GROMACS .gro file of C-alpha atoms in nm:
model
  279
    1MET     CA    1   0.000   0.000   0.000
    2GLU     CA    2   0.296   0.231   0.052
    3ASP     CA    3   0.358   0.207  -0.324
    4VAL     CA    4  -0.007   0.286  -0.398
    5VAL     CA    5  -0.004   0.593  -0.173
    6LYS     CA    6   0.323   0.709  -0.328
    7SER     CA    7   0.162   0.691  -0.673
    8PHE     CA    8  -0.083   0.972  -0.589
    9SER     CA    9   0.130   1.180  -0.353
   10ALA     CA   10   0.321   1.401  -0.597
   11LYS     CA   11   0.284   1.775  -0.521
   12ASN     CA   12   0.146   1.874  -0.861
   13ASP     CA   13  -0.188   1.965  -1.017
   14THR     CA   14  -0.257   1.616  -1.153
   15VAL     CA   15  -0.587   1.461  -1.045
   16TYR     CA   16  -0.526   1.105  -0.929
   17VAL     CA   17  -0.807   0.850  -0.925
   18VAL     CA   18  -0.732   0.522  -0.746
   19ASN     CA   19  -1.003   0.258  -0.762
   20PHE     CA   20  -0.995  -0.060  -0.551
   21TRP     CA   21  -1.168  -0.349  -0.721
   22ALA     CA   22  -1.162  -0.724  -0.791
   23THR     CA   23  -1.259  -0.943  -1.083
   24PHE     CA   24  -1.530  -1.114  -0.874
   25CYS     CA   25  -1.690  -0.785  -0.765
   26LYS     CA   26  -1.991  -0.710  -0.988
   27PRO     CA   27  -2.034  -0.343  -0.880
   28CYS     CA   28  -1.662  -0.291  -0.944
   29VAL     CA   29  -1.681  -0.436  -1.293
   30ALA     CA   30  -1.993  -0.229  -1.362
   31GLU     CA   31  -1.835   0.108  -1.278
   32ILE     CA   32  -1.485   0.066  -1.425
   33PRO     CA   33  -1.578   0.122  -1.794
   34ASP     CA   34  -1.736   0.459  -1.704
   35PHE     CA   35  -1.428   0.551  -1.500
   36ILE     CA   36  -1.201   0.476  -1.795
   37LYS     CA   37  -1.424   0.664  -2.040
   38LEU     CA   38  -1.447   0.976  -1.821
   39VAL     CA   39  -1.077   0.979  -1.735
   40GLU     CA   40  -1.007   0.965  -2.108
   41LYS     CA   41  -1.249   1.256  -2.157
   42TYR     CA   42  -1.052   1.469  -1.909
   43LYS     CA   43  -0.702   1.341  -1.984
   44ASN     CA   44  -0.594   1.681  -2.119
   45GLN     CA   45  -0.669   1.821  -1.774
   46LYS     CA   46  -0.414   1.592  -1.611
   47VAL     CA   47  -0.639   1.315  -1.482
   48LYS     CA   48  -0.485   0.972  -1.420
   49LEU     CA   49  -0.650   0.644  -1.320
   50LEU     CA   50  -0.501   0.349  -1.133
   51LEU     CA   51  -0.699   0.028  -1.081
   52VAL     CA   52  -0.578  -0.162  -0.776
   53SER     CA   53  -0.693  -0.524  -0.772
   54LEU     CA   54  -0.772  -0.692  -0.440
   55ASP     CA   55  -0.799  -1.035  -0.601
   56LEU     CA   56  -0.650  -1.347  -0.440
   57PRO     CA   57  -0.279  -1.418  -0.495
   58SER     CA   58  -0.366  -1.702  -0.733
   59TYR     CA   59  -0.514  -1.444  -0.972
   60TYR     CA   60  -0.186  -1.251  -1.003
   61PRO     CA   61  -0.069  -1.189  -1.264
   62ALA     CA   62  -0.227  -1.403  -1.535
   63LYS     CA   63  -0.596  -1.405  -1.444
   64ILE     CA   64  -0.605  -1.033  -1.365
   65ALA     CA   65  -0.421  -0.952  -1.687
   66ASP     CA   66  -0.653  -1.174  -1.894
   67PHE     CA   67  -0.960  -1.019  -1.731
   68ALA     CA   68  -0.833  -0.668  -1.798
   69LYS     CA   69  -0.757  -0.751  -2.161
   70LYS     CA   70  -1.095  -0.916  -2.213
   71ASN     CA   71  -1.275  -0.610  -2.072
   72ASN     CA   72  -1.052  -0.360  -2.252
   73TYR     CA   73  -0.918  -0.195  -1.934
   74LYS     CA   74  -0.669   0.034  -2.103
   75THR     CA   75  -0.528   0.202  -1.794
   76ASN     CA   76  -0.272   0.141  -1.521
   77ILE     CA   77  -0.345  -0.172  -1.315
   78ALA     CA   78  -0.175  -0.298  -1.000
   79TRP     CA   79  -0.231  -0.587  -0.762
   80LEU     CA   80  -0.234  -0.527  -0.387
   81SER     CA   81  -0.028  -0.789  -0.207
   82GLU     CA   82  -0.139  -0.667   0.138
   83THR     CA   83  -0.355  -0.889   0.358
   84ASN     CA   84  -0.378  -0.680   0.676
   85ALA     CA   85  -0.671  -0.442   0.628
   86ASP     CA   86  -0.606  -0.283   0.966
   87HIS     CA   87  -0.276  -0.167   0.819
   88PHE     CA   88  -0.364  -0.061   0.466
   89CYS     CA   89  -0.720   0.078   0.500
   90PRO     CA   90  -0.631   0.380   0.720
   91MET     CA   91  -0.356   0.469   0.474
   92ILE     CA   92  -0.629   0.550   0.222
   93ASP     CA   93  -0.903   0.678   0.453
   94PRO     CA   94  -0.983   0.626   0.822
   95LYS     CA   95  -1.342   0.538   0.729
   96TRP     CA   96  -1.250   0.261   0.483
   97SER     CA   97  -1.368  -0.078   0.610
   98GLY     CA   98  -1.193  -0.262   0.328
   99ALA     CA   99  -1.512  -0.309   0.125
  100ILE     CA  100  -1.499  -0.272  -0.253
  101PRO     CA  101  -1.554  -0.097  -0.479
  102SER     CA  102  -1.385   0.199  -0.315
  103THR     CA  103  -1.235   0.502  -0.482
  104ILE     CA  104  -1.015   0.791  -0.379
  105ILE     CA  105  -0.976   1.107  -0.590
  106VAL     CA  106  -0.693   1.346  -0.504
  107ASN     CA  107  -0.554   1.678  -0.627
  108ASN     CA  108  -0.254   1.757  -0.405
  109LYS     CA  109  -0.213   2.110  -0.537
  110THR     CA  110  -0.559   2.222  -0.426
  111GLY     CA  111  -0.591   1.984  -0.131
  112TYR     CA  112  -0.895   1.815  -0.283
  113LYS     CA  113  -0.963   1.464  -0.152
  114LYS     CA  114  -1.275   1.255  -0.203
  115PHE     CA  115  -1.315   0.898  -0.078
  116VAL     CA  116  -1.617   0.682  -0.163
  117GLU     CA  117  -1.673   0.331  -0.027
  118ASP     CA  118  -1.941   0.231  -0.273
  119GLN     CA  119  -2.018   0.206  -0.641
  120VAL     CA  120  -2.007   0.550  -0.803
  121SER     CA  121  -2.250   0.653  -1.076
  122PRO     CA  122  -2.106   0.811  -1.392
  123ALA     CA  123  -2.274   1.142  -1.307
  124ASP     CA  124  -2.127   1.152  -0.957
  125PHE     CA  125  -1.784   1.044  -1.079
  126GLU     CA  126  -1.778   1.323  -1.338
  127LYS     CA  127  -1.891   1.568  -1.070
  128TYR     CA  128  -1.604   1.461  -0.844
  129LEU     CA  129  -1.357   1.491  -1.132
  130LYS     CA  130  -1.471   1.845  -1.206
  131GLU     CA  131  -1.446   1.936  -0.841
  132ALA     CA  132  -1.095   1.794  -0.826
  133ILE     CA  133  -0.987   1.965  -1.146
  134GLY     CA  134  -1.133   2.298  -1.033
  135GLY     CA  135  -1.298   2.562  -1.247
  136ASN     CA  136  -1.670   2.612  -1.274
  137ALA     CA  137  -1.897   2.487  -0.999
  138VAL     CA  138  -2.057   2.161  -1.100
  139ASN     CA  139  -2.353   2.155  -0.865
  140LYS     CA  140  -2.684   2.285  -0.989
  141TYR     CA  141  -2.793   2.542  -0.732
  142VAL     CA  142  -3.142   2.677  -0.685
  143ALA     CA  143  -3.136   3.053  -0.742
  144PRO     CA  144  -3.108   3.236  -0.408
  145MET     CA  145  -3.393   3.478  -0.484
  146ASN     CA  146  -3.750   3.432  -0.608
  147GLU     CA  147  -3.791   3.481  -0.983
  148ALA     CA  148  -3.434   3.609  -0.996
  149GLU     CA  149  -3.284   3.754  -1.311
  150VAL     CA  150  -2.930   3.613  -1.336
  151ILE     CA  151  -2.668   3.862  -1.450
  152ASP     CA  152  -2.343   3.676  -1.505
  153ASN     CA  153  -2.162   3.908  -1.746
  154GLU     CA  154  -2.078   3.631  -1.993
  155SER     CA  155  -1.988   3.883  -2.262
  156ILE     CA  156  -1.737   4.043  -2.028
  157LYS     CA  157  -1.588   3.704  -1.937
  158ARG     CA  158  -1.531   3.625  -2.304
  159ASN     CA  159  -1.338   3.946  -2.350
  160ALA     CA  160  -0.972   3.862  -2.298
  161ASP     CA  161  -0.900   4.219  -2.194
  162ALA     CA  162  -1.164   4.224  -1.922
  163SER     CA  163  -1.095   4.148  -1.560
  164ARG     CA  164  -1.184   3.801  -1.430
  165MET     CA  165  -1.546   3.788  -1.309
  166ASP     CA  166  -1.555   3.572  -0.999
  167TYR     CA  167  -1.908   3.635  -0.878
  168ILE     CA  168  -2.260   3.618  -1.012
  169ASN     CA  169  -2.531   3.880  -0.963
  170PHE     CA  170  -2.904   3.828  -0.908
  171LYS     CA  171  -3.182   4.086  -0.936
  172SER     CA  172  -3.542   4.031  -0.834
  173ASN     CA  173  -3.856   4.221  -0.741
  174ASP     CA  174  -3.854   4.015  -0.420
  175SER     CA  175  -3.574   4.069  -0.170
  176SER     CA  176  -3.591   3.733   0.011
  177VAL     CA  177  -3.256   3.552  -0.002
  178TYR     CA  178  -3.220   3.176   0.051
  179ALA     CA  179  -2.910   2.964   0.107
  180VAL     CA  180  -2.799   2.775  -0.205
  181ALA     CA  181  -2.622   2.514   0.013
  182GLU     CA  182  -2.631   2.398   0.372
  183GLY     CA  183  -2.344   2.471   0.606
  184LYS     CA  184  -2.225   2.667   0.906
  185VAL     CA  185  -2.214   3.046   0.917
  186LYS     CA  186  -1.844   3.127   0.937
  187THR     CA  187  -1.848   3.506   0.910
  188ILE     CA  188  -2.087   3.798   0.911
  189ALA     CA  189  -1.935   4.132   0.817
  190ARG     CA  190  -2.083   4.477   0.785
  191ILE     CA  191  -1.964   4.735   0.533
  192GLU     CA  192  -2.156   5.058   0.585
  193ASP     CA  193  -2.523   4.956   0.543
  194ILE     CA  194  -2.449   4.623   0.375
  195LYS     CA  195  -2.401   4.285   0.544
  196ILE     CA  196  -2.196   3.998   0.403
  197VAL     CA  197  -2.260   3.637   0.510
  198ILE     CA  198  -2.016   3.349   0.452
  199ILE     CA  199  -2.143   2.991   0.488
  200GLU     CA  200  -1.899   2.696   0.476
  201LYS     CA  201  -1.975   2.340   0.366
  202ASP     CA  202  -1.722   2.068   0.271
  203LYS     CA  203  -1.439   2.320   0.228
  204PHE     CA  204  -1.652   2.533  -0.005
  205PHE     CA  205  -1.742   2.886   0.096
  206TYR     CA  206  -2.067   3.055  -0.015
  207THR     CA  207  -2.048   3.433   0.024
  208TYR     CA  208  -2.366   3.640   0.002
  209SER     CA  209  -2.291   4.007  -0.051
  210ASN     CA  210  -2.528   4.305  -0.052
  211LEU     CA  211  -2.763   4.179   0.217
  212GLY     CA  212  -2.965   4.462   0.360
  213SER     CA  213  -3.056   4.263   0.671
  214THR     CA  214  -3.004   3.925   0.834
  215LEU     CA  215  -3.074   3.788   1.179
  216ILE     CA  216  -2.853   3.479   1.156
  217LYS     CA  217  -2.533   3.482   1.358
  218THR     CA  218  -2.187   3.328   1.332
  219GLY     CA  219  -2.199   2.958   1.419
  220ASP     CA  220  -2.558   2.901   1.308
  221VAL     CA  221  -2.614   2.585   1.104
  222ILE     CA  222  -2.803   2.673   0.786
  223LYS     CA  223  -2.993   2.430   0.568
  224ALA     CA  224  -3.011   2.458   0.191
  225ASP     CA  225  -3.312   2.666   0.088
  226GLN     CA  226  -3.340   2.836   0.428
  227LEU     CA  227  -3.426   3.205   0.428
  228ILE     CA  228  -3.111   3.382   0.543
  229GLY     CA  229  -3.182   3.750   0.482
  230TYR     CA  230  -3.312   4.024   0.258
  231ALA     CA  231  -3.120   4.182  -0.027
  232ALA     CA  232  -3.053   4.552  -0.051
  233PHE     CA  233  -3.133   4.749  -0.366
  234ASP     CA  234  -2.884   4.777  -0.649
  235LEU     CA  235  -2.695   5.099  -0.709
  236ASP     CA  236  -2.967   5.251  -0.922
  237GLY     CA  237  -3.228   5.170  -0.655
  238TYR     CA  238  -3.435   4.976  -0.906
  239LYS     CA  239  -3.437   4.616  -0.777
  240PRO     CA  240  -3.307   4.417  -0.482
  241SER     CA  241  -2.970   4.277  -0.583
  242LEU     CA  242  -2.741   4.004  -0.449
  243ASP     CA  243  -2.384   3.906  -0.540
  244LEU     CA  244  -2.285   3.544  -0.474
  245TYR     CA  245  -1.930   3.409  -0.460
  246VAL     CA  246  -1.851   3.037  -0.440
  247SER     CA  247  -1.492   2.958  -0.352
  248LYS     CA  248  -1.243   2.717  -0.209
  249ALA     CA  249  -0.975   2.839   0.027
  250GLU     CA  250  -0.745   2.900  -0.269
  251ASN     CA  251  -0.964   3.087  -0.514
  252ASN     CA  252  -1.311   3.192  -0.624
  253ILE     CA  253  -1.496   2.979  -0.877
  254ILE     CA  254  -1.642   3.144  -1.184
  255LEU     CA  255  -2.017   3.087  -1.198
  256SER     CA  256  -2.264   3.123  -1.483
  257LYS     CA  257  -2.638   3.100  -1.545
  258ALA     CA  258  -2.592   2.730  -1.619
  259ASP     CA  259  -2.506   2.667  -1.254
  260PHE     CA  260  -2.850   2.781  -1.133
  261ALA     CA  261  -3.209   2.668  -1.170
  262LYS     CA  262  -3.516   2.879  -1.102
  263ARG     CA  263  -3.697   2.834  -0.775
  264LYS     CA  264  -3.996   2.601  -0.812
  265ASP     CA  265  -4.172   2.746  -0.511
  266LYS     CA  266  -4.229   3.110  -0.428
  267LYS     CA  267  -4.180   3.188  -0.062
  268PHE     CA  268  -4.292   3.549  -0.052
  269THR     CA  269  -4.442   3.501   0.294
  270ASP     CA  270  -4.158   3.294   0.444
  271HIS     CA  271  -4.021   3.482   0.743
  272SER     CA  272  -3.848   3.190   0.913
  273ILE     CA  273  -3.546   3.412   0.958
  274ASP     CA  274  -3.733   3.598   1.229
  275SER     CA  275  -3.726   3.290   1.453
  276ASN     CA  276  -3.363   3.212   1.364
  277GLN     CA  277  -3.452   2.845   1.321
  278PRO     CA  278  -3.357   2.627   1.020
  279GLN     CA  279  -3.657   2.540   0.808
   0.00000   0.00000   0.00000
């Protein structure tokens, strides 16, 4: 296992995917073709895949090699000679029981690490790859305001001479602002008459700027879709406006309209914020 860990420990921006599998494991065999296909799709973004077989010693090397050839596993394959799960499991993740399939995805440059002890769907695997690679947010968020008009300045982003746009702006006739993700309130700051709220979840930070009012406090646990405050008006005083930043510790993530869906329910009378209780 020391060799396996060494294979994904280089301090670079490569995304390493290490999948633990066996020829007799049906869920493993079911997910591997999608892993190979998606890693190939993102190979130009420095994604590498290693399949680590946990088959019995009698399967190494011939039976594993024949199985891989038969199933067209065109990627790096290794066999794990370890037998002491109490030794090798914690080296991958403290929560790993030794069950397969299990997968770890790592980007050492950004600090991204995702471990899954289960079969991973193609959609989830691609989501994890995008998270590990960085760039645009891959989750589909519900717009933080009712009937919000999304202003994401795409034309400015396409202009090479323009400054990098790292936030997205929402305008609505309704000022109610809802959390796009659950998490804990890390910071509330006030700049003149405007309040800024930062909510953290899984090392992602969601920053709501231009709040006119909020009654939540630092340390509160917020649920996705909870009313968290009311937006102030934009500079021309025409509509309530909200700027949203999504970031990791290292950098902000550029968002676009494609990252947001309209609210299906209108909560014009939702004043749960007044009781300061998650809804």
